[in-house]
Amino acid sequence: EAQVTQNPRYLITVTGKKLTVTCSQNMNHEYMSWYRQDPGLGLRQIYYSMNVEVTDKGDVPEGYKVSRKEKRNFPLILESPSPNQTSLYFCASSSSGLNSYEQYFGPGTRLTVT
Amino acid sequence: GQQVMQIPQYQHVQEGEDFTTYCNSSTTLSNIQWYKQRPGGHPVFLIQLVKSGEVKKQKRLTFQFGEAKKNSSLHITATQTTDVGTYFCAELSNYQLIWGAGTKLIIKP
């Protein structure tokens, strides 16, 4: 089954404790992206990657890191989480075909930083 | 920066009534995508519009792209409980999706 998986689905942590949210897709997609979703603000892009070893900042990259060492994986790293990073996080992937950048989303990771 | 404005934020309807959400931009949109997010779920792609004046239908859903490519709308005819959720528009620009804030469709009990 074609899918994007994220782990963990829920995480409660404390300020300053490094964490990683994993994202994996099995569709051989070149493009992957991380979003955060906050009430009333829609989805805001954190980072995206056009292909292996190619990453770029989105609209809200501060406090986050990513890496793309393999095509299927795109982990999101919070080196020193703060309470303002409490949010719902989505990973997404899409093919890089010219006609469509339809994005396939993972199920989401709800992060709480206390 | 680039923005896509989406209204209304919420729409309460009786089951069977119609629903419409609008997206507007001050600049010309290269394309517009629409997504649906069910409560507790993740966004799911519905459609992409590219051409000026384009109209596409999916059963009870009608998607329009304005002639000037500065606005788009999603209209649902005769809403059903399965339509509940938040509908987002998004523009693909420079390999990024710029998202509207979403319109939440609520069915009145």
Short mmCIF file of C-alpha atoms in Angstrom, two decimals:
data_model
loop_
_atom_site.label_atom_id
_atom_site.label_comp_id
_atom_site.label_asym_id
_atom_site.label_seq_id
_atom_site.Cartn_x
_atom_site.Cartn_y
_atom_site.Cartn_z
CA GLU A 1 0.00 0.00 0.00
CA ALA A 2 1.30 3.43 -0.99
CA GLN A 3 1.75 5.48 2.11
CA VAL A 4 3.65 8.01 4.17
CA THR A 5 4.40 6.93 7.72
CA GLN A 6 5.41 9.06 10.68
CA ASN A 7 6.63 8.13 14.10
CA PRO A 8 5.83 8.75 16.81
CA ARG A 9 2.18 9.74 16.42
CA TYR A 10 2.10 11.45 19.80
CA LEU A 11 4.95 12.83 21.86
CA ILE A 12 5.12 14.79 25.08
CA THR A 13 8.55 16.09 25.97
CA VAL A 14 10.28 18.77 27.97
CA THR A 15 12.03 21.93 26.90
CA GLY A 16 15.53 21.32 25.58
CA LYS A 17 15.38 17.57 25.13
CA LYS A 18 16.40 16.72 21.57
CA LEU A 19 13.91 14.71 19.56
CA THR A 20 13.49 13.29 16.10
CA VAL A 21 10.28 12.62 14.23
CA THR A 22 10.74 10.09 11.46
CA CYS A 23 9.02 10.16 8.09
CA SER A 24 9.16 7.48 5.44
CA GLN A 25 7.42 7.03 2.07
CA ASN A 26 7.24 3.96 -0.15
CA MET A 27 6.21 5.66 -3.39
CA ASN A 28 9.71 6.52 -4.67
CA HIS A 29 8.83 10.21 -4.49
CA GLU A 30 11.56 12.77 -5.03
CA TYR A 31 9.89 15.61 -3.14
CA MET A 32 9.29 15.52 0.61
CA SER A 33 8.20 18.21 3.00
CA TRP A 34 7.43 18.96 6.64
CA TYR A 35 4.56 21.15 7.81
CA ARG A 36 3.25 22.30 11.11
CA GLN A 37 -0.43 22.97 11.65
CA ASP A 38 -1.69 25.37 14.27
CA PRO A 39 -5.32 26.46 14.85
CA GLY A 40 -6.33 29.32 12.59
CA LEU A 41 -3.02 29.33 10.73
CA GLY A 42 -3.46 26.50 8.28
CA LEU A 43 -0.35 24.58 7.31
CA ARG A 44 3.04 26.21 7.31
CA GLN A 45 5.99 24.64 5.62
CA ILE A 46 9.08 24.03 7.73
CA TYR A 47 11.52 22.42 5.28
CA TYR A 48 11.34 20.64 1.98
CA SER A 49 13.58 18.44 -0.08
CA MET A 50 13.63 18.12 -3.84
CA ASN A 51 15.76 14.99 -3.76
CA VAL A 52 18.46 13.16 -1.83
CA GLU A 53 20.94 15.54 -0.20
CA VAL A 54 18.91 18.58 -1.34
CA THR A 55 16.97 20.46 1.33
CA ASP A 56 15.58 23.98 1.54
CA LYS A 57 13.96 26.17 4.15
CA GLY A 58 10.23 26.73 4.09
CA ASP A 59 8.37 29.52 5.83
CA VAL A 60 9.11 28.58 9.45
CA PRO A 61 12.48 26.74 9.64
CA GLU A 62 13.78 28.24 12.90
CA GLY A 63 14.39 25.63 15.56
CA TYR A 64 14.23 22.69 13.15
CA LYS A 65 16.69 20.61 11.17
CA VAL A 66 16.18 17.99 8.48
CA SER A 67 18.26 15.58 6.50
CA ARG A 68 17.69 13.56 3.33
CA LYS A 69 20.28 10.84 3.15
CA GLU A 70 17.95 8.36 1.48
CA LYS A 71 15.11 8.95 -0.92
CA ARG A 72 12.45 7.35 1.26
CA ASN A 73 13.30 9.02 4.60
CA PHE A 74 13.07 12.63 5.72
CA PRO A 75 13.45 12.99 9.50
CA LEU A 76 12.61 16.19 11.36
CA ILE A 77 14.97 17.07 14.19
CA LEU A 78 14.30 19.46 17.05
CA GLU A 79 17.67 20.01 18.70
CA SER A 80 16.30 21.99 21.64
CA PRO A 81 12.50 22.00 21.62
CA SER A 82 10.62 24.90 23.13
CA PRO A 83 6.93 25.26 24.10
CA ASN A 84 6.19 27.33 20.97
CA GLN A 85 6.97 24.21 18.93
CA THR A 86 3.96 22.46 20.42
CA SER A 87 1.97 21.68 17.30
CA LEU A 88 0.65 19.06 14.91
CA TYR A 89 3.31 18.05 12.40
CA PHE A 90 2.74 16.51 9.00
CA CYS A 91 5.19 14.97 6.61
CA ALA A 92 4.25 14.87 2.94
CA SER A 93 5.68 13.56 -0.28
CA SER A 94 5.03 13.97 -3.98
CA SER A 95 6.51 13.05 -7.30
CA SER A 96 8.30 15.78 -9.17
CA GLY A 97 6.33 15.35 -12.36
CA LEU A 98 5.62 18.60 -14.16
CA ASN A 99 1.86 18.24 -14.19
CA SER A 100 1.11 17.86 -10.56
CA TYR A 101 2.64 18.25 -7.16
CA GLU A 102 -0.21 16.44 -5.47
CA GLN A 103 1.04 15.81 -1.98
CA TYR A 104 0.47 12.65 0.04
CA PHE A 105 0.41 13.28 3.75
CA GLY A 106 1.39 11.15 6.68
CA PRO A 107 -1.02 10.69 9.60
CA GLY A 108 0.56 13.46 11.68
CA THR A 109 2.57 13.73 14.89
CA ARG A 110 1.11 15.65 17.78
CA LEU A 111 3.95 17.16 19.77
CA THR A 112 3.64 18.80 23.17
CA VAL A 113 6.64 20.57 24.68
CA THR A 114 6.30 21.48 28.35
CA GLY B 1 5.25 37.47 1.52
CA GLN B 2 2.99 35.61 -0.78
CA GLN B 3 -0.43 34.91 0.70
CA VAL B 4 -3.55 33.07 -0.20
CA MET B 5 -6.58 34.38 1.67
CA GLN B 6 -9.37 31.89 2.31
CA ILE B 7 -12.87 32.72 3.55
CA PRO B 8 -14.93 32.07 5.51
CA GLN B 9 -13.10 30.53 8.43
CA TYR B 10 -16.18 28.52 9.41
CA GLN B 11 -19.46 27.71 7.75
CA HIS B 12 -22.36 26.12 9.57
CA VAL B 13 -24.95 24.50 7.31
CA GLN B 14 -27.94 22.25 7.67
CA GLU B 15 -27.46 18.89 6.03
CA GLY B 16 -28.68 19.24 2.47
CA GLU B 17 -27.70 22.91 2.15
CA ASP B 18 -24.90 24.08 -0.09
CA PHE B 19 -21.41 25.13 1.02
CA THR B 20 -18.85 27.39 -0.64
CA THR B 21 -15.33 28.41 0.26
CA TYR B 22 -13.28 31.04 -1.54
CA CYS B 23 -9.59 31.65 -2.04
CA ASN B 24 -8.20 34.98 -3.16
CA SER B 25 -4.78 36.32 -3.99
CA SER B 26 -3.51 39.80 -4.78
CA THR B 27 -1.17 38.28 -7.36
CA THR B 28 -1.81 35.91 -10.22
CA LEU B 29 -1.89 32.31 -9.10
CA SER B 30 0.08 29.84 -11.20
CA ASN B 31 -2.24 27.05 -10.09
CA ILE B 32 -4.45 26.14 -7.15
CA GLN B 33 -4.82 22.86 -5.32
CA TRP B 34 -7.64 21.87 -3.00
CA TYR B 35 -7.37 19.53 -0.04
CA LYS B 36 -9.83 18.13 2.51
CA GLN B 37 -8.92 17.33 6.08
CA ARG B 38 -11.39 15.29 8.11
CA PRO B 39 -11.47 15.90 11.88
CA GLY B 40 -8.44 14.18 13.41
CA GLY B 41 -7.09 13.30 9.98
CA HIS B 42 -4.53 14.50 7.51
CA PRO B 43 -5.04 16.62 4.38
CA VAL B 44 -6.10 14.67 1.32
CA PHE B 45 -5.65 16.01 -2.19
CA LEU B 46 -8.87 16.72 -4.08
CA ILE B 47 -7.91 18.49 -7.28
CA GLN B 48 -5.57 20.88 -9.06
CA LEU B 49 -6.66 23.75 -11.32
CA VAL B 50 -4.25 25.32 -13.76
CA LYS B 51 -6.11 27.08 -16.56
CA SER B 52 -7.86 30.44 -16.45
CA GLY B 53 -11.63 29.99 -16.04
CA GLU B 54 -11.26 26.25 -15.44
CA VAL B 55 -14.23 24.43 -13.91
CA LYS B 56 -13.98 20.86 -12.68
CA LYS B 57 -16.57 18.68 -11.02
CA GLN B 58 -16.30 15.71 -8.72
CA LYS B 59 -19.80 14.44 -7.96
CA ARG B 60 -21.32 17.14 -5.71
CA LEU B 61 -18.11 19.22 -5.62
CA THR B 62 -17.49 21.99 -8.15
CA PHE B 63 -14.11 23.70 -8.35
CA GLN B 64 -13.57 26.96 -10.22
CA PHE B 65 -10.51 28.99 -11.14
CA GLY B 66 -11.13 32.65 -11.87
CA GLU B 67 -10.60 34.16 -15.29
CA ALA B 68 -7.83 36.38 -13.95
CA LYS B 69 -6.34 33.47 -11.97
CA LYS B 70 -6.56 35.47 -8.76
CA ASN B 71 -9.33 33.52 -7.09
CA SER B 72 -10.78 30.08 -6.80
CA SER B 73 -13.80 28.50 -5.19
CA LEU B 74 -15.05 25.13 -4.04
CA HIS B 75 -18.81 24.59 -3.98
CA ILE B 76 -20.50 21.56 -2.45
CA THR B 77 -24.10 20.92 -3.40
CA ALA B 78 -26.47 19.33 -0.88
CA THR B 79 -23.97 18.71 1.89
CA GLN B 80 -23.85 15.38 3.66
CA THR B 81 -22.34 14.39 6.99
CA THR B 82 -19.43 12.83 5.13
CA ASP B 83 -18.47 16.30 3.87
CA VAL B 84 -17.59 17.50 7.37
CA GLY B 85 -14.02 18.69 7.67
CA THR B 86 -11.76 21.57 6.77
CA TYR B 87 -11.16 22.49 3.15
CA PHE B 88 -7.87 24.10 2.18
CA CYS B 89 -6.69 25.78 -0.95
CA ALA B 90 -2.99 25.97 -1.72
CA GLU B 91 -0.86 27.47 -4.46
CA LEU B 92 2.22 25.72 -5.75
CA SER B 93 4.96 28.31 -6.14
CA ASN B 94 8.69 27.72 -6.41
CA TYR B 95 8.39 24.13 -5.18
CA GLN B 96 6.45 25.24 -2.12
CA LEU B 97 2.77 25.08 -1.36
CA ILE B 98 1.35 28.32 0.01
CA TRP B 99 -1.76 27.40 2.00
CA GLY B 100 -4.94 29.22 2.80
CA ALA B 101 -6.07 29.07 6.44
CA GLY B 102 -8.91 26.69 5.60
CA THR B 103 -12.69 26.73 5.87
CA LYS B 104 -14.27 24.41 8.37
CA LEU B 105 -17.56 22.88 7.27
CA ILE B 106 -19.84 22.18 10.22
CA ILE B 107 -23.17 20.42 9.87
CA LYS B 108 -25.76 21.76 12.28
CA PRO B 109 -27.37 19.06 14.45
#
